[in-house]
CSV table of C-alpha atoms and ligand atoms in Angstrom, one decimal:
chain,number,residue,atom,x,y,z
A,1,MET,CA,124.3,67.7,73.4
A,2,LEU,CA,125.3,71.4,73.5
A,3,GLU,CA,123.8,73.4,76.3
A,4,ALA,CA,121.8,76.5,75.3
A,5,PRO,CA,123.8,79.7,76.0
A,6,HIS,CA,122.9,81.2,79.3
A,7,ARG,CA,120.7,84.2,78.9
A,8,ARG,CA,119.7,86.6,81.7
A,9,PRO,CA,116.0,87.0,82.0
A,10,ALA,CA,114.5,90.2,80.8
A,11,ARG,CA,112.7,92.1,83.5
A,12,PHE,CA,109.4,93.9,83.3
A,13,ILE,CA,109.1,96.9,85.6
A,14,THR,CA,106.2,99.3,86.0
A,15,PHE,CA,105.9,102.7,87.7
A,16,GLU,CA,102.6,103.8,89.2
A,17,GLY,CA,101.2,106.6,91.4
A,18,GLY,CA,99.3,109.8,91.1
A,19,GLU,CA,100.0,112.7,88.7
A,20,GLY,CA,103.2,114.6,89.1
A,21,VAL,CA,104.9,112.2,91.5
A,22,GLY,CA,107.9,111.9,89.2
A,23,LYS,CA,107.2,108.7,87.3
A,24,SER,CA,108.4,109.8,83.9
A,25,THR,CA,111.5,111.5,85.3
A,26,GLN,CA,112.5,108.3,87.2
A,27,VAL,CA,111.7,106.0,84.2
A,28,ARG,CA,114.2,108.1,82.2
A,29,ARG,CA,116.8,108.0,84.9
A,30,LEU,CA,116.4,104.2,85.3
A,31,LEU,CA,116.9,103.6,81.6
A,32,ASN,CA,120.0,105.6,81.7
A,33,ASN,CA,121.4,103.7,84.7
A,34,LEU,CA,120.6,100.3,83.2
A,35,SER,CA,122.4,101.3,80.0
A,36,HIS,CA,125.5,102.0,82.0
A,37,TYR,CA,125.6,98.3,82.9
A,38,ASP,CA,124.8,97.3,79.3
A,39,ILE,CA,121.3,96.2,80.0
A,40,GLU,CA,119.1,96.8,77.0
A,41,ALA,CA,115.8,98.3,78.0
A,42,VAL,CA,112.9,100.0,76.3
A,43,ARG,CA,110.9,102.8,77.9
A,44,THR,CA,107.2,102.9,77.3
A,45,ARG,CA,104.0,104.3,78.7
A,46,GLU,CA,100.3,103.7,79.3
A,47,PRO,CA,97.9,104.4,77.9
A,48,GLY,CA,99.9,104.1,74.8
A,49,GLY,CA,103.2,102.5,73.7
A,50,THR,CA,102.0,101.4,70.3
A,51,PRO,CA,100.3,103.3,67.5
A,52,LYS,CA,96.9,101.8,68.1
A,53,ALA,CA,97.2,102.3,71.9
A,54,GLU,CA,98.4,105.9,71.4
A,55,ALA,CA,95.3,106.6,69.3
A,56,ILE,CA,93.1,105.2,72.2
A,57,ARG,CA,95.1,107.4,74.6
A,58,ALA,CA,94.4,110.6,72.6
A,59,PHE,CA,90.7,109.7,72.4
A,60,ILE,CA,90.4,109.1,76.2
A,61,LEU,CA,92.6,112.0,77.4
A,62,GLN,CA,90.7,114.5,75.2
A,63,GLY,CA,87.6,113.5,77.1
A,64,ARG,CA,85.9,112.0,74.1
A,65,SER,CA,85.1,108.7,75.8
A,66,GLU,CA,83.8,110.3,79.0
A,67,PRO,CA,80.2,110.3,78.0
A,68,TRP,CA,80.4,106.5,77.5
A,69,GLY,CA,80.9,106.0,81.3
A,70,VAL,CA,83.8,104.7,83.4
A,71,GLY,CA,83.0,101.0,82.6
A,72,ALA,CA,83.4,101.6,78.9
A,73,GLU,CA,86.6,103.5,79.6
A,74,ALA,CA,88.0,100.6,81.6
A,75,VAL,CA,87.4,98.4,78.5
A,76,LEU,CA,89.2,101.0,76.3
A,77,PHE,CA,92.2,101.1,78.6
A,78,ALA,CA,92.3,97.3,78.5
A,79,ALA,CA,92.1,97.2,74.7
A,80,ALA,CA,95.0,99.6,74.5
A,81,ARG,CA,96.9,97.5,77.0
A,82,HIS,CA,96.3,94.3,75.1
A,83,ASP,CA,97.8,95.8,72.0
A,84,HIS,CA,100.7,97.2,74.0
A,85,VAL,CA,101.4,93.8,75.6
A,86,THR,CA,101.2,91.7,72.5
A,87,GLN,CA,103.0,94.2,70.1
A,88,LEU,CA,105.6,95.7,72.3
A,89,ILE,CA,106.0,94.2,75.8
A,90,ALA,CA,105.9,90.5,75.1
A,91,PRO,CA,108.2,90.6,72.0
A,92,ASN,CA,110.8,92.7,73.8
A,93,LEU,CA,110.9,90.5,76.9
A,94,ALA,CA,111.1,87.4,74.6
A,95,GLN,CA,114.3,88.8,73.0
A,96,GLY,CA,115.9,89.7,76.3
A,97,THR,CA,115.1,93.4,76.4
A,98,TRP,CA,113.9,94.8,79.7
A,99,VAL,CA,110.6,96.8,79.5
A,100,ILE,CA,110.1,99.8,81.8
A,101,SER,CA,106.5,101.2,81.6
A,102,ASP,CA,105.3,104.5,82.9
A,103,ARG,CA,101.9,103.2,84.3
A,104,PHE,CA,100.3,99.8,83.6
A,105,ALA,CA,97.4,97.7,84.8
A,106,ASP,CA,97.4,99.0,88.4
A,107,SER,CA,96.3,102.4,87.0
A,108,THR,CA,93.1,100.9,85.7
A,109,ARG,CA,92.4,99.2,89.0
A,110,ALA,CA,93.1,102.5,90.9
A,111,TYR,CA,91.4,105.0,88.6
A,112,GLN,CA,88.5,103.1,87.0
A,113,GLY,CA,88.1,100.4,89.6
A,114,LEU,CA,88.7,101.5,93.2
A,115,THR,CA,88.2,105.2,92.5
A,116,GLY,CA,85.7,105.1,89.6
A,117,GLY,CA,83.6,102.2,91.0
A,118,VAL,CA,83.9,99.7,88.2
A,119,ASP,CA,83.3,96.2,89.7
A,120,ASP,CA,86.4,94.3,90.9
A,121,LYS,CA,85.4,91.2,88.9
A,122,LEU,CA,85.3,93.2,85.6
A,123,ILE,CA,88.7,94.8,86.4
A,124,ASP,CA,90.1,91.3,87.1
A,125,ALA,CA,88.7,89.9,83.9
A,126,LEU,CA,90.0,92.8,81.8
A,127,GLU,CA,93.4,92.4,83.4
A,128,THR,CA,93.5,88.7,82.6
A,129,LEU,CA,92.6,89.4,79.0
A,130,ALA,CA,95.0,92.3,78.5
A,131,LEU,CA,98.1,91.0,80.3
A,132,ASP,CA,98.0,87.6,78.7
A,133,GLY,CA,100.2,86.3,81.6
A,134,HIS,CA,102.6,89.3,81.5
A,135,THR,CA,102.5,90.4,85.1
A,136,PRO,CA,105.3,92.9,86.0
A,137,ASP,CA,108.3,91.5,87.9
A,138,LEU,CA,108.3,94.7,89.9
A,139,THR,CA,106.0,97.7,90.4
A,140,ILE,CA,107.4,100.8,91.9
A,141,ILE,CA,104.6,103.0,93.4
A,142,LEU,CA,105.7,106.6,94.0
A,143,ASP,CA,103.7,108.0,96.8
A,144,MET,CA,103.3,111.6,97.9
A,145,ASP,CA,100.7,114.2,99.0
A,146,PRO,CA,98.7,115.1,95.8
A,147,ASP,CA,98.7,118.8,96.8
A,148,VAL,CA,102.5,118.9,96.5
A,149,ALA,CA,102.5,116.8,93.4
A,150,PHE,CA,100.1,119.2,91.8
A,151,ARG,CA,102.4,122.2,92.5
A,152,ARG,CA,105.0,120.3,90.5
A,153,VAL,CA,102.7,119.8,87.6
A,154,GLU,CA,101.7,123.5,87.7
A,155,MET,CA,105.3,124.5,87.7
A,156,ARG,CA,106.0,122.3,84.7
A,157,SER,CA,103.1,124.0,82.8
A,158,ILE,CA,104.5,127.4,83.7
A,159,GLU,CA,108.0,126.4,82.6
A,160,ASP,CA,106.6,125.1,79.3
A,161,GLY,CA,104.8,128.4,78.8
A,162,LEU,CA,101.4,126.7,78.9
A,163,GLN,CA,98.3,127.6,80.8
A,164,ALA,CA,97.8,125.1,83.7
A,165,THR,CA,94.6,123.7,82.2
A,166,GLY,CA,95.5,120.0,82.6
A,167,ASP,CA,94.0,116.9,81.0
A,168,ARG,CA,90.7,115.5,82.2
A,169,PHE,CA,92.2,113.4,85.0
A,170,GLU,CA,94.3,116.3,86.2
A,171,ASN,CA,91.2,118.4,86.5
A,172,GLU,CA,89.5,116.1,89.0
A,173,GLU,CA,88.8,117.4,92.5
A,174,ILE,CA,91.7,117.1,95.0
A,175,GLU,CA,89.5,114.6,97.1
A,176,PHE,CA,89.6,112.3,94.0
A,177,HIS,CA,93.4,112.4,94.1
A,178,ARG,CA,93.6,111.7,97.8
A,179,ARG,CA,91.4,108.6,97.3
A,180,LEU,CA,93.6,107.6,94.4
A,181,ARG,CA,96.7,107.8,96.6
A,182,GLN,CA,95.1,105.5,99.2
A,183,ASN,CA,94.0,103.1,96.4
A,184,PHE,CA,97.6,102.7,95.1
A,185,LEU,CA,98.7,102.0,98.7
A,186,ASP,CA,96.0,99.4,99.0
A,187,ILE,CA,97.1,97.8,95.8
A,188,ALA,CA,100.7,97.6,97.1
A,189,ARG,CA,99.4,96.1,100.4
A,190,ALA,CA,97.5,93.4,98.4
A,191,ASN,CA,100.5,92.6,96.2
A,192,PRO,CA,103.6,92.7,98.6
A,193,ASP,CA,105.8,90.5,96.4
A,194,ARG,CA,105.4,92.6,93.3
A,195,CYS,CA,105.0,96.2,94.7
A,196,VAL,CA,107.3,98.5,96.5
A,197,VAL,CA,106.1,101.9,97.7
A,198,ILE,CA,108.7,104.7,97.7
A,199,THR,CA,108.2,108.2,99.2
A,200,ALA,CA,108.3,110.5,96.2
A,201,ASP,CA,108.6,113.7,98.1
A,202,GLN,CA,112.4,113.9,97.9
A,203,SER,CA,114.8,115.2,95.4
A,204,GLU,CA,115.1,113.6,91.9
A,205,GLU,CA,118.6,112.3,92.9
A,206,GLU,CA,117.5,110.9,96.2
A,207,LEU,CA,114.5,109.2,94.6
A,208,GLU,CA,116.7,107.8,91.8
A,209,ALA,CA,119.0,106.3,94.5
A,210,ALA,CA,116.1,104.8,96.4
A,211,ILE,CA,114.8,103.1,93.2
A,212,TRP,CA,118.2,101.8,92.3
A,213,SER,CA,118.6,100.3,95.7
A,214,VAL,CA,115.3,98.4,95.2
A,215,ILE,CA,116.3,97.2,91.7
A,216,THR,CA,119.7,96.0,92.8
A,217,SER,CA,118.4,94.1,95.8
A,218,ARG,CA,115.6,92.6,93.7
A,219,PHE,CA,117.5,91.4,90.7
A,220,PRO,CA,120.6,89.3,91.3
A,221,GLU,CA,122.3,90.3,88.0
A,222,LEU,CA,122.6,93.9,89.4
A,223,ASN,CA,123.4,92.9,93.0
A,224,GLY,CA,126.1,95.1,94.5
A,225,ARG,CA,126.2,97.4,91.4
A,226,PRO,CA,126.5,101.0,92.6
A,227,LEU,CA,124.4,103.8,91.1
A,228,PRO,CA,126.3,104.9,88.0
B,1,Z5A,N1,94.9,106.4,83.4
B,1,Z5A,C1,93.7,105.8,83.8
B,1,Z5A,O1,92.8,106.4,84.2
B,1,Z5A,N2,93.6,104.4,83.7
B,1,Z5A,C2,94.7,103.7,83.2
B,1,Z5A,O2,94.5,102.4,83.0
B,1,Z5A,C3,95.9,104.4,82.8
B,1,Z5A,C4,95.9,105.7,82.9
B,1,Z5A,C5,97.0,103.6,82.2
B,1,Z5A,C6,97.6,109.5,81.9
B,1,Z5A,O3,98.2,110.7,82.1
B,1,Z5A,C7,96.3,109.6,82.6
B,1,Z5A,O4,95.5,108.4,82.3
B,1,Z5A,C8,96.5,109.5,84.1
B,1,Z5A,C9,95.8,108.3,84.6
B,1,Z5A,C10,94.9,107.9,83.5
B,1,Z5A,N3,96.0,110.7,84.7
B,1,Z5A,N4,96.3,111.8,84.6
B,1,Z5A,N5,96.5,112.9,84.5
B,1,Z5A,P1,99.7,111.0,81.8
B,1,Z5A,O5,100.5,109.8,81.5
B,1,Z5A,O6,99.8,112.1,80.8
B,1,Z5A,O7,100.1,111.7,83.2
B,1,Z5A,P2,100.7,111.1,84.5
B,1,Z5A,O8,100.9,109.6,84.4
B,1,Z5A,O9,99.9,111.4,85.6
B,1,Z5A,O10,102.1,111.8,84.5
B,1,Z5A,P3,102.6,113.2,84.8
B,1,Z5A,O11,101.6,114.2,85.2
B,1,Z5A,O12,103.5,113.6,83.7
B,1,Z5A,O13,103.4,112.9,86.1
B,1,Z5A,P4,104.7,112.1,86.4
B,1,Z5A,O14,105.2,111.3,85.2
B,1,Z5A,O15,104.5,111.3,87.6
B,1,Z5A,O16,105.8,113.2,86.8
B,1,Z5A,P5,107.0,113.8,86.0
B,1,Z5A,O17,106.6,114.2,84.6
B,1,Z5A,O18,108.2,113.0,86.1
B,1,Z5A,O19,107.3,115.1,86.8
B,1,Z5A,C11,106.3,116.1,87.0
B,1,Z5A,C12,107.0,117.5,87.2
B,1,Z5A,O20,107.7,117.4,88.4
B,1,Z5A,C13,108.1,117.8,86.2
B,1,Z5A,O21,108.2,119.2,85.9
B,1,Z5A,C14,109.4,117.3,86.8
B,1,Z5A,O22,110.5,118.0,86.4
B,1,Z5A,C15,109.1,117.6,88.3
B,1,Z5A,N6,109.8,116.6,89.2
B,1,Z5A,C16,109.9,115.3,88.9
B,1,Z5A,N7,110.5,114.7,90.0
B,1,Z5A,C17,110.7,115.7,90.9
B,1,Z5A,C18,111.3,115.7,92.2
B,1,Z5A,N8,111.7,114.6,92.8
B,1,Z5A,N9,111.3,116.9,92.9
B,1,Z5A,C19,110.8,118.0,92.3
B,1,Z5A,N10,110.3,118.1,91.1
B,1,Z5A,C20,110.2,116.9,90.4
């Protein structure tokens, strides 16, 4: 009998952390570096990633679900995630394409659960439903002082010629963002096999190199490959 051709497993990597820590920038850089080694990968984000999930994203970030309460919002994030997993993440992984997501389920646990007060059991149940068994292989948590990260976001608004008005999460009190930072660190501590915390208060290039070092030591197919 002929053996099935050897296919390298596709990896599912998520980036998490507070606002302005550099997630989107590093997701883009990682995609670029993977392509250098002919690794096919898709870049996606949460909330969003599919047309239905993007519609839910717009609804939430415009503040339209806020009056419904944080519990209902956790359900909305999970509904968006379920569509994202079944329509984009699972099919890509099944055909051997890596998936790199800018935020994923840890954001619901950190924002709506640990910071917003939604019960752990509900967060667990929503996660089981939405992930459908697709737990990330690796989660990179970018960690830095939220005051510094906010200055980055403000700079971006100025550079884009926008007033620094922010979306509804960006407009939360700084104390909220300090708690959020601690909550991501607690999630990492509770999931040491999946999560790696990297200090984000360094240059884009230094951060890119630190992330590449984690990826190459974690996945044997990239072992010893230098940063392109
Ligand atoms: N949310 C939730 O509550 N529950 C959930 O389940 C999920 C999400 C999934 C989504 O917002 C919001 O939804 C989010 C949580 C909530 N809260 N907020 N706001 P989003 O996706 O629009 O925003 P974000 O995830 O917070 O991303 P961000 O603000 O765009 O930040 P970032 O992606 O981490 O950073 P960046 O865009 O790469 O960089 C920010 C700026 O800093 C930019 O000008 C860069 O050029 C600059 N930058 C980047 N890296 C560096 C370094 N190393 N040095 C200096 N400057 C840098």
